[in-house]
Short mmCIF file of C-alpha atoms in Angstrom, two decimals:
data_model
loop_
_atom_site.label_atom_id
_atom_site.label_comp_id
_atom_site.label_asym_id
_atom_site.label_seq_id
_atom_site.Cartn_x
_atom_site.Cartn_y
_atom_site.Cartn_z
CA MET A 1152 -0.19 56.04 -37.75
CA ILE A 1153 -3.12 55.44 -35.42
CA PRO A 1154 -5.44 58.46 -35.26
CA ARG A 1155 -5.77 60.15 -31.87
CA ALA A 1156 -9.57 60.18 -31.96
CA GLY A 1157 -9.64 56.41 -31.74
CA VAL A 1158 -10.88 55.67 -35.25
CA THR A 1159 -9.37 52.19 -35.43
CA ALA A 1160 -10.87 48.89 -36.51
CA THR A 1161 -9.86 45.26 -36.32
CA GLY A 1162 -10.45 44.42 -39.96
CA LEU A 1163 -10.23 46.54 -43.07
CA LEU A 1164 -10.16 50.31 -43.25
CA VAL A 1165 -11.63 52.19 -46.17
CA LEU A 1166 -10.45 55.62 -47.23
CA SER A 1167 -12.86 57.71 -49.27
CA LEU A 1168 -10.91 60.17 -51.41
CA VAL A 1169 -13.44 62.84 -52.14
CA LEU A 1170 -11.38 66.01 -51.98
CA ALA A 1171 -12.01 68.38 -54.82
CA GLY A 1172 -9.64 67.49 -57.61
CA ALA A 1173 -8.54 64.23 -56.00
CA CYS A 1174 -10.95 62.03 -57.87
CA GLY A 1175 -12.16 64.01 -60.88
CA ASP A 1176 -15.91 63.86 -61.22
CA GLY A 1177 -16.28 60.88 -58.89
CA GLY A 1178 -16.53 62.68 -55.54
CA GLY A 1179 -15.20 66.23 -55.53
CA ARG A 1180 -17.59 69.08 -56.08
CA ALA A 1181 -16.97 71.84 -58.57
CA ASP A 1182 -17.27 74.48 -55.85
CA GLY A 1183 -14.37 72.91 -53.92
CA ARG A 1184 -16.44 71.58 -51.03
CA VAL A 1185 -15.92 68.15 -49.57
CA SER A 1186 -18.81 65.88 -50.50
CA PRO A 1187 -20.36 63.50 -47.99
CA GLY A 1188 -20.85 60.12 -49.47
CA GLY A 1189 -20.68 56.39 -49.47
CA ARG A 1190 -18.33 54.16 -51.34
CA ASP A 1191 -17.30 54.60 -54.91
CA SER A 1192 -14.38 53.62 -57.12
CA SER A 1193 -12.15 56.21 -55.43
CA GLU A 1194 -12.06 54.34 -52.11
CA ILE A 1195 -8.85 52.60 -51.11
CA VAL A 1196 -8.86 49.42 -49.05
CA THR A 1197 -5.87 49.09 -46.75
CA PRO A 1198 -4.84 46.59 -44.06
CA ALA A 1199 -5.67 47.36 -40.45
CA PRO A 1200 -2.90 49.31 -38.70
CA ALA A 1201 -0.32 47.36 -36.77
CA ALA A 1202 1.00 48.53 -33.43
CA PRO A 1203 3.75 51.10 -34.00
CA ALA A 1204 7.27 49.84 -33.51
CA ALA A 1205 9.44 51.37 -30.83
CA GLN A 1206 11.45 54.28 -32.19
CA ARG A 1207 15.10 54.66 -31.34
CA LEU A 1208 16.21 58.02 -29.99
CA GLU A 1209 17.69 60.34 -32.62
CA THR A 1210 20.72 62.57 -32.05
CA SER A 1211 21.52 63.65 -35.62
CA LEU A 1212 20.70 67.32 -34.91
CA ALA A 1213 23.79 68.50 -33.06
CA SER A 1214 22.35 71.86 -32.00
CA PRO A 1215 18.56 71.87 -31.58
CA MET A 1216 18.33 75.59 -30.82
CA ALA A 1217 16.83 78.13 -33.23
CA THR A 1218 19.34 79.64 -35.63
CA SER A 1219 18.02 83.16 -36.36
CA PRO A 1220 16.18 86.07 -34.70
CA PRO A 1221 12.42 85.63 -34.27
CA LEU A 1222 10.08 86.58 -37.09
CA PRO A 1223 8.51 89.87 -35.99
CA ALA A 1224 4.93 90.14 -34.81
CA THR A 1225 3.04 92.79 -36.77
CA GLY A 1226 0.25 93.55 -34.31
CA PRO A 1227 -3.01 91.67 -33.67
CA PRO A 1228 -3.29 88.61 -35.93
CA ARG A 1229 -5.29 88.93 -39.14
CA PHE A 1230 -5.57 85.24 -40.00
CA ILE A 1231 -6.49 81.94 -38.37
CA VAL A 1232 -5.43 78.60 -39.83
CA ILE A 1233 -7.58 75.59 -38.94
CA ALA A 1234 -6.60 71.95 -39.35
CA ARG A 1235 -8.80 68.95 -38.65
CA GLU A 1236 -8.72 65.18 -38.78
CA PRO A 1237 -10.34 63.25 -41.65
CA ARG A 1238 -13.96 62.44 -40.94
CA ALA A 1239 -14.57 58.77 -40.12
CA ARG A 1240 -17.83 56.85 -40.45
CA GLY A 1241 -18.43 53.48 -38.83
CA ALA A 1242 -18.25 51.88 -35.42
CA GLU A 1243 -15.58 49.93 -33.59
CA HIS A 1244 -17.41 46.61 -33.95
CA VAL A 1245 -17.53 47.07 -37.75
CA LYS A 1246 -14.61 45.78 -39.77
CA GLU A 1247 -14.43 48.85 -41.94
CA LEU A 1248 -14.26 52.59 -41.50
CA VAL A 1249 -14.81 55.11 -44.26
CA TYR A 1250 -12.54 58.15 -44.04
CA THR A 1251 -13.45 61.39 -45.80
CA PRO A 1252 -10.40 63.62 -46.24
CA THR A 1253 -10.45 67.24 -45.11
CA ARG A 1254 -8.25 70.21 -45.88
CA PRO A 1255 -6.69 72.89 -43.70
CA THR A 1256 -8.31 76.28 -44.17
CA VAL A 1257 -7.47 79.96 -43.66
CA HIS A 1258 -9.99 82.31 -42.02
CA ASP A 1259 -10.25 85.97 -41.20
CA ALA A 1260 -9.35 86.42 -37.52
CA ALA A 1261 -11.84 89.25 -37.02
CA THR A 1262 -14.91 87.69 -38.67
CA GLY A 1263 -14.27 83.94 -39.02
CA ARG A 1264 -14.83 84.31 -42.77
CA PHE A 1265 -13.38 81.57 -44.99
CA ILE A 1266 -10.47 82.86 -47.10
CA ALA A 1267 -8.83 79.85 -48.75
CA ALA A 1268 -8.18 76.12 -48.53
CA VAL A 1269 -4.58 75.10 -47.93
CA PRO A 1270 -3.08 72.81 -50.60
CA LEU A 1271 -1.69 69.47 -49.44
CA PRO A 1272 1.71 68.16 -50.57
CA PRO A 1273 2.03 64.98 -52.66
CA GLY A 1274 1.37 61.82 -50.65
CA VAL A 1275 -0.76 63.59 -48.03
CA LEU A 1276 -4.38 62.45 -48.31
CA SER A 1277 -5.99 64.68 -45.71
CA SER A 1278 -5.44 67.31 -43.09
CA TRP A 1279 -4.59 66.29 -39.51
CA ASP A 1280 -5.28 68.38 -36.41
CA LEU A 1281 -1.75 69.37 -35.42
CA LEU A 1282 -0.37 72.77 -36.39
CA ALA A 1283 1.84 75.56 -35.13
CA ALA A 1284 2.46 79.21 -36.01
CA ALA A 1285 5.40 81.61 -36.02
CA PRO A 1286 4.95 85.07 -34.40
CA ASP A 1287 4.47 86.78 -37.79
CA ASN A 1288 0.97 85.29 -38.39
CA ARG A 1289 2.13 84.30 -41.87
CA THR A 1290 4.26 81.17 -41.34
CA PHE A 1291 2.68 77.89 -40.25
CA VAL A 1292 3.61 74.23 -40.01
CA LEU A 1293 0.72 71.79 -40.44
CA SER A 1294 0.36 68.03 -40.30
CA GLY A 1295 -1.06 65.73 -42.92
CA TRP A 1296 -2.63 62.28 -42.80
CA THR A 1297 -1.13 59.70 -45.15
CA GLY A 1298 -3.32 56.70 -44.30
CA PRO A 1299 -4.45 54.57 -41.36
CA GLU A 1300 -1.16 52.71 -40.93
CA ASP A 1301 1.24 55.36 -42.20
CA PRO A 1302 3.00 58.23 -40.45
CA ILE A 1303 1.81 61.80 -40.47
CA ARG A 1304 3.75 64.32 -42.56
CA PHE A 1305 4.52 67.88 -41.58
CA PHE A 1306 4.67 70.70 -44.11
CA ARG A 1307 5.23 74.44 -44.01
CA ILE A 1308 3.06 77.10 -45.64
CA THR A 1309 3.38 80.87 -45.93
CA LEU A 1310 0.42 83.23 -46.30
CA ASP A 1311 0.54 86.34 -48.45
CA GLN A 1312 -0.82 89.71 -47.32
CA ASP A 1313 -4.35 88.62 -48.24
CA GLY A 1314 -4.14 85.32 -46.36
CA ARG A 1315 -3.70 83.19 -49.48
CA PRO A 1316 -1.40 80.19 -48.84
CA GLY A 1317 1.54 79.39 -51.08
CA GLU A 1318 2.62 75.91 -52.10
CA PRO A 1319 3.27 73.52 -49.19
CA VAL A 1320 6.89 72.68 -48.42
CA PRO A 1321 7.27 69.18 -46.90
CA VAL A 1322 9.40 68.78 -43.78
CA PRO A 1323 11.82 65.87 -44.29
CA GLY A 1324 12.66 63.27 -41.69
CA PHE A 1325 9.26 61.77 -40.86
CA GLU A 1326 9.13 59.03 -43.49
CA GLY A 1327 9.70 56.22 -41.01
CA ASP A 1328 8.18 57.77 -37.90
CA GLN A 1329 5.05 55.88 -36.88
CA GLY A 1330 4.13 58.12 -33.95
CA SER A 1331 1.10 60.31 -34.42
CA GLY A 1332 2.25 63.18 -32.22
CA TYR A 1333 0.05 65.22 -29.93
CA ALA A 1334 1.66 68.64 -29.39
CA VAL A 1335 3.74 70.72 -31.81
CA ALA A 1336 5.49 74.10 -31.66
CA LEU A 1337 7.31 76.13 -34.31
CA SER A 1338 10.48 77.97 -33.33
CA PRO A 1339 10.17 81.79 -33.44
CA ASP A 1340 12.45 81.95 -36.50
CA ALA A 1341 10.50 79.13 -38.23
CA THR A 1342 13.59 76.93 -38.68
CA ARG A 1343 12.81 74.18 -36.16
CA LEU A 1344 9.75 72.15 -35.16
CA ALA A 1345 9.24 70.63 -31.72
CA TYR A 1346 6.72 67.86 -31.24
CA GLY A 1347 5.72 65.50 -28.46
CA ASP A 1348 3.69 62.34 -28.30
CA LEU A 1349 1.14 60.85 -25.94
CA GLY A 1350 3.58 58.24 -24.74
CA ASP A 1351 3.35 54.45 -24.44
CA SER A 1352 4.33 51.82 -21.91
CA GLU A 1353 7.98 52.85 -22.33
CA GLY A 1354 7.36 56.57 -21.89
CA GLY A 1355 6.95 59.68 -24.05
CA THR A 1356 9.25 61.63 -26.36
CA VAL A 1357 9.89 65.27 -27.18
CA SER A 1358 11.71 65.90 -30.46
CA VAL A 1359 13.16 68.87 -32.33
CA VAL A 1360 13.48 68.63 -36.13
CA ASP A 1361 15.28 70.97 -38.52
CA LEU A 1362 12.72 71.99 -41.15
CA ALA A 1363 15.26 72.12 -43.98
CA THR A 1364 17.28 68.96 -43.37
CA GLY A 1365 15.09 66.66 -41.25
CA LEU A 1366 17.91 66.17 -38.74
CA ARG A 1367 16.45 65.46 -35.32
CA ARG A 1368 17.11 65.41 -31.58
CA ASP A 1369 14.97 63.38 -29.16
CA TRP A 1370 14.47 63.46 -25.40
CA ARG A 1371 12.76 60.59 -23.61
CA VAL A 1372 10.49 60.48 -20.56
CA ARG A 1373 11.05 56.98 -19.24
CA ARG A 1374 7.62 56.71 -17.67
CA PRO A 1375 4.18 56.47 -19.33
CA LEU A 1376 3.57 60.23 -19.36
CA ALA A 1377 1.80 62.31 -22.01
CA VAL A 1378 3.22 65.54 -23.44
CA HIS A 1379 0.23 67.86 -23.90
CA GLY A 1380 1.78 71.24 -24.73
CA LEU A 1381 4.98 72.72 -26.20
CA SER A 1382 6.18 76.28 -26.81
CA TRP A 1383 9.48 77.85 -27.84
CA ALA A 1384 11.03 80.69 -25.89
CA PRO A 1385 11.70 83.85 -27.93
CA ASP A 1386 15.45 83.25 -27.63
CA GLY A 1387 15.06 79.85 -29.32
CA ARG A 1388 17.12 78.14 -26.62
CA ARG A 1389 14.33 76.76 -24.41
CA ILE A 1390 11.04 74.93 -24.83
CA ALA A 1391 8.20 75.07 -22.34
CA LEU A 1392 6.20 71.87 -21.92
CA THR A 1393 3.25 70.47 -20.02
CA VAL A 1394 3.49 66.79 -19.13
CA SER A 1395 0.83 64.76 -17.38
CA ARG A 1396 1.79 63.54 -13.91
CA TRP A 1397 4.86 65.81 -14.02
CA GLY A 1398 3.79 69.42 -14.49
CA VAL A 1399 4.79 72.60 -16.30
CA GLY A 1400 8.48 72.89 -17.04
CA VAL A 1401 11.19 74.30 -19.29
CA LEU A 1402 13.55 72.18 -21.40
CA ASP A 1403 17.08 73.56 -21.82
CA LEU A 1404 18.02 72.80 -25.44
CA GLY A 1405 21.69 73.20 -24.63
CA ALA A 1406 21.66 70.40 -22.04
CA SER A 1407 23.44 67.18 -22.90
CA GLY A 1408 21.89 63.74 -22.91
CA ALA A 1409 18.51 62.37 -23.99
CA ASP A 1410 16.77 62.14 -20.62
CA LEU A 1411 13.97 64.72 -20.60
CA PRO A 1412 13.53 65.13 -16.82
CA ALA A 1413 17.28 65.65 -16.43
CA ALA A 1414 17.33 68.35 -19.13
CA ALA A 1415 14.15 70.10 -17.98
CA ARG A 1416 13.38 72.25 -14.95
CA LEU A 1417 10.03 71.85 -13.23
CA VAL A 1418 8.22 75.20 -12.77
CA ALA A 1419 4.79 74.10 -11.50
CA PRO A 1420 4.34 70.47 -10.37
CA ASP A 1421 1.33 68.48 -11.56
CA ASP A 1422 0.53 67.18 -8.08
CA LEU A 1423 -0.61 70.68 -7.11
CA MET A 1424 -3.10 70.89 -9.99
CA PRO A 1425 -6.59 69.44 -9.57
CA GLN A 1426 -7.41 69.65 -13.32
CA PRO A 1427 -5.55 68.20 -16.34
CA LEU A 1428 -2.87 70.29 -17.99
CA GLY A 1429 -3.28 71.44 -21.59
CA ALA A 1430 -1.37 73.83 -23.83
CA VAL A 1431 1.48 76.16 -22.83
CA ALA A 1432 3.10 79.27 -24.32
CA PHE A 1433 5.98 81.59 -23.53
CA THR A 1434 5.12 85.26 -23.26
CA PRO A 1435 6.86 87.40 -25.93
CA ASP A 1436 9.48 88.63 -23.44
CA GLY A 1437 10.31 85.05 -22.41
CA GLY A 1438 9.77 85.83 -18.75
CA ALA A 1439 6.57 83.89 -18.07
CA LEU A 1440 4.53 80.90 -19.17
CA VAL A 1441 0.81 80.89 -19.96
CA TYR A 1442 -0.83 77.47 -19.68
CA THR A 1443 -4.21 75.83 -19.21
CA GLU A 1444 -5.35 73.69 -16.30
CA GLY A 1445 -8.78 72.36 -17.15
CA ASP A 1446 -10.62 75.42 -18.50
CA ALA A 1447 -8.52 77.88 -16.48
CA VAL A 1448 -5.79 79.97 -18.14
CA LYS A 1449 -2.90 80.60 -15.76
CA ARG A 1450 0.43 82.43 -15.76
CA VAL A 1451 3.62 81.56 -13.89
CA PRO A 1452 7.17 83.00 -14.07
CA ALA A 1453 9.34 80.92 -16.40
CA ASP A 1454 11.97 80.52 -13.69
CA GLY A 1455 9.41 79.54 -11.05
CA GLY A 1456 9.57 80.98 -7.56
CA GLU A 1457 5.95 82.20 -7.50
CA ALA A 1458 2.57 80.53 -7.38
CA PRO A 1459 0.65 80.46 -10.69
CA ARG A 1460 -1.85 83.29 -11.20
CA ARG A 1461 -5.25 82.77 -12.83
CA LEU A 1462 -5.86 85.00 -15.88
CA ALA A 1463 -9.14 83.76 -17.34
CA SER A 1464 -11.57 80.88 -17.60
CA VAL A 1465 -12.75 79.55 -20.96
CA GLY A 1466 -15.73 77.23 -20.67
CA LEU A 1467 -15.60 75.25 -23.90
CA ALA A 1468 -18.57 72.90 -23.87
CA GLY A 1469 -17.48 70.73 -26.76
CA THR A 1470 -13.88 70.05 -25.75
CA SER A 1471 -12.28 67.47 -23.54
CA GLN A 1472 -10.50 68.52 -20.37
CA ILE A 1473 -7.25 68.84 -22.36
CA MET A 1474 -7.52 72.38 -23.73
CA ARG A 1475 -5.33 73.58 -26.57
CA PHE A 1476 -4.78 77.20 -27.55
CA SER A 1477 -2.61 79.51 -29.66
CA LEU A 1478 -1.09 82.69 -28.21
CA ASP A 1479 -0.65 85.51 -30.70
CA GLY A 1480 2.69 87.18 -31.37
CA THR A 1481 1.85 90.14 -29.14
CA GLY A 1482 1.15 87.86 -26.17
CA ARG A 1483 -2.13 89.60 -25.42
CA HIS A 1484 -4.72 87.37 -27.09
CA LEU A 1485 -5.29 83.66 -26.77
CA LEU A 1486 -7.20 81.65 -29.40
CA SER A 1487 -9.09 78.44 -28.74
CA ILE A 1488 -11.62 76.53 -30.85
CA ASP A 1489 -14.77 74.75 -29.75
CA ARG A 1490 -17.29 73.16 -32.13
CA TRP A 1491 -16.44 75.49 -35.01
CA ARG A 1492 -16.46 78.62 -32.91
CA SER A 1493 -13.36 80.64 -32.15
CA PHE A 1494 -12.79 82.05 -28.67
CA ARG A 1495 -10.49 85.07 -28.48
CA VAL A 1496 -9.45 85.73 -24.88
CA ASP A 1497 -7.88 89.05 -23.87
CA LEU A 1498 -5.36 88.12 -21.19
CA THR A 1499 -5.19 91.67 -19.83
CA ASP A 1500 -8.72 91.53 -18.44
CA GLY A 1501 -9.88 87.92 -19.00
CA SER A 1502 -12.68 88.88 -21.38
CA ALA A 1503 -13.60 86.50 -24.23
CA THR A 1504 -15.15 87.09 -27.65
CA SER A 1505 -16.70 84.24 -29.63
CA LEU A 1506 -17.14 84.06 -33.39
CA PRO A 1507 -18.37 81.27 -35.68
CA ILE A 1508 -15.87 79.75 -38.07
CA ILE A 1509 -17.35 79.93 -41.57
CA SER A 1510 -16.07 76.95 -43.53
CA ASP A 1511 -16.41 75.46 -47.00
CA GLN A 1512 -16.45 71.96 -45.51
CA LEU A 1513 -18.86 69.83 -43.49
CA LEU A 1514 -18.55 70.86 -39.87
CA SER A 1515 -20.16 68.14 -37.82
CA GLU A 1516 -17.34 65.65 -37.34
CA GLY A 1517 -13.65 65.36 -36.58
CA ASP A 1518 -11.24 66.91 -34.09
CA LEU A 1519 -9.78 70.25 -35.08
CA ASP A 1520 -7.23 72.79 -33.89
CA ALA A 1521 -6.34 76.36 -34.80
CA ALA A 1522 -3.36 78.73 -34.72
CA TRP A 1523 -2.63 82.37 -35.50
#
């Protein structure tokens, strides 16, 4: 798996395992913090990553739709889960990079206070910055980094009433998948995971995976387009998506075939948008889509027919033009992260509140994402 942030090298890659408990007294600190550091006996030398092989389309999941009613939203979210990439030191002209693993963390949604670190499943060396939440603010699917040339792994966690995470439950079916993924979404009943990639010369892919069995269904965009955002409809039968050089659309999970444009309906075309598309979310009633275009948050009916309406603007100085966000289960508040600050946007009036994220880890490096 080649990290999205571009931390690749032409020679050897070095992984520094300094998570608390991962290397005894060699690198982890007794207080559970990640230690900065140079090389020691815990580092693993691995070959440079090869180009990922083309993946064949999967059709083992006969019915990709959600199987149960949505998990209920219980009011404004109490918890935020943050996931970030491993920190990398080095430069592209150097033949080695040193990776310092990171862990997902749980924070108080009202104060940003650190609550707990999320345990990683066996074989996962570090957090990765892809995650998704169910409407209940308790059920999350996160991604894990298994090494520079290995696939990511997804796993599910459940928070208790105090925000403490239980043991991670790995999602099967990704053992041979070399794609890194870029956008993920958890079905409202937390039984299915949708994910999309950045695409390659042959096009991009949107996939739905059953969390219990690993059975999968793929749809292909046969042009070099990037899938930037995914969101399940409350009925579990549709997925909203934002695709570069295509637009905002809705995928019908009951449609036959593996051609994504044929199975999806375009709601707002990309050629009418001057800024890059980012994340997307269904409103809780399923009647509209909320999405980002540059730093603007917009709303459009899910069946089209009307021009998009601007709801708010979130000027995030530290982000790229591709803005990601998480919409809470009530549909009122949007969460985005910028340089270890959370931005909570009230979509009823466009107002935004910013809070620092208080972490037990070094904050200065690595991409991160958040969900509630």
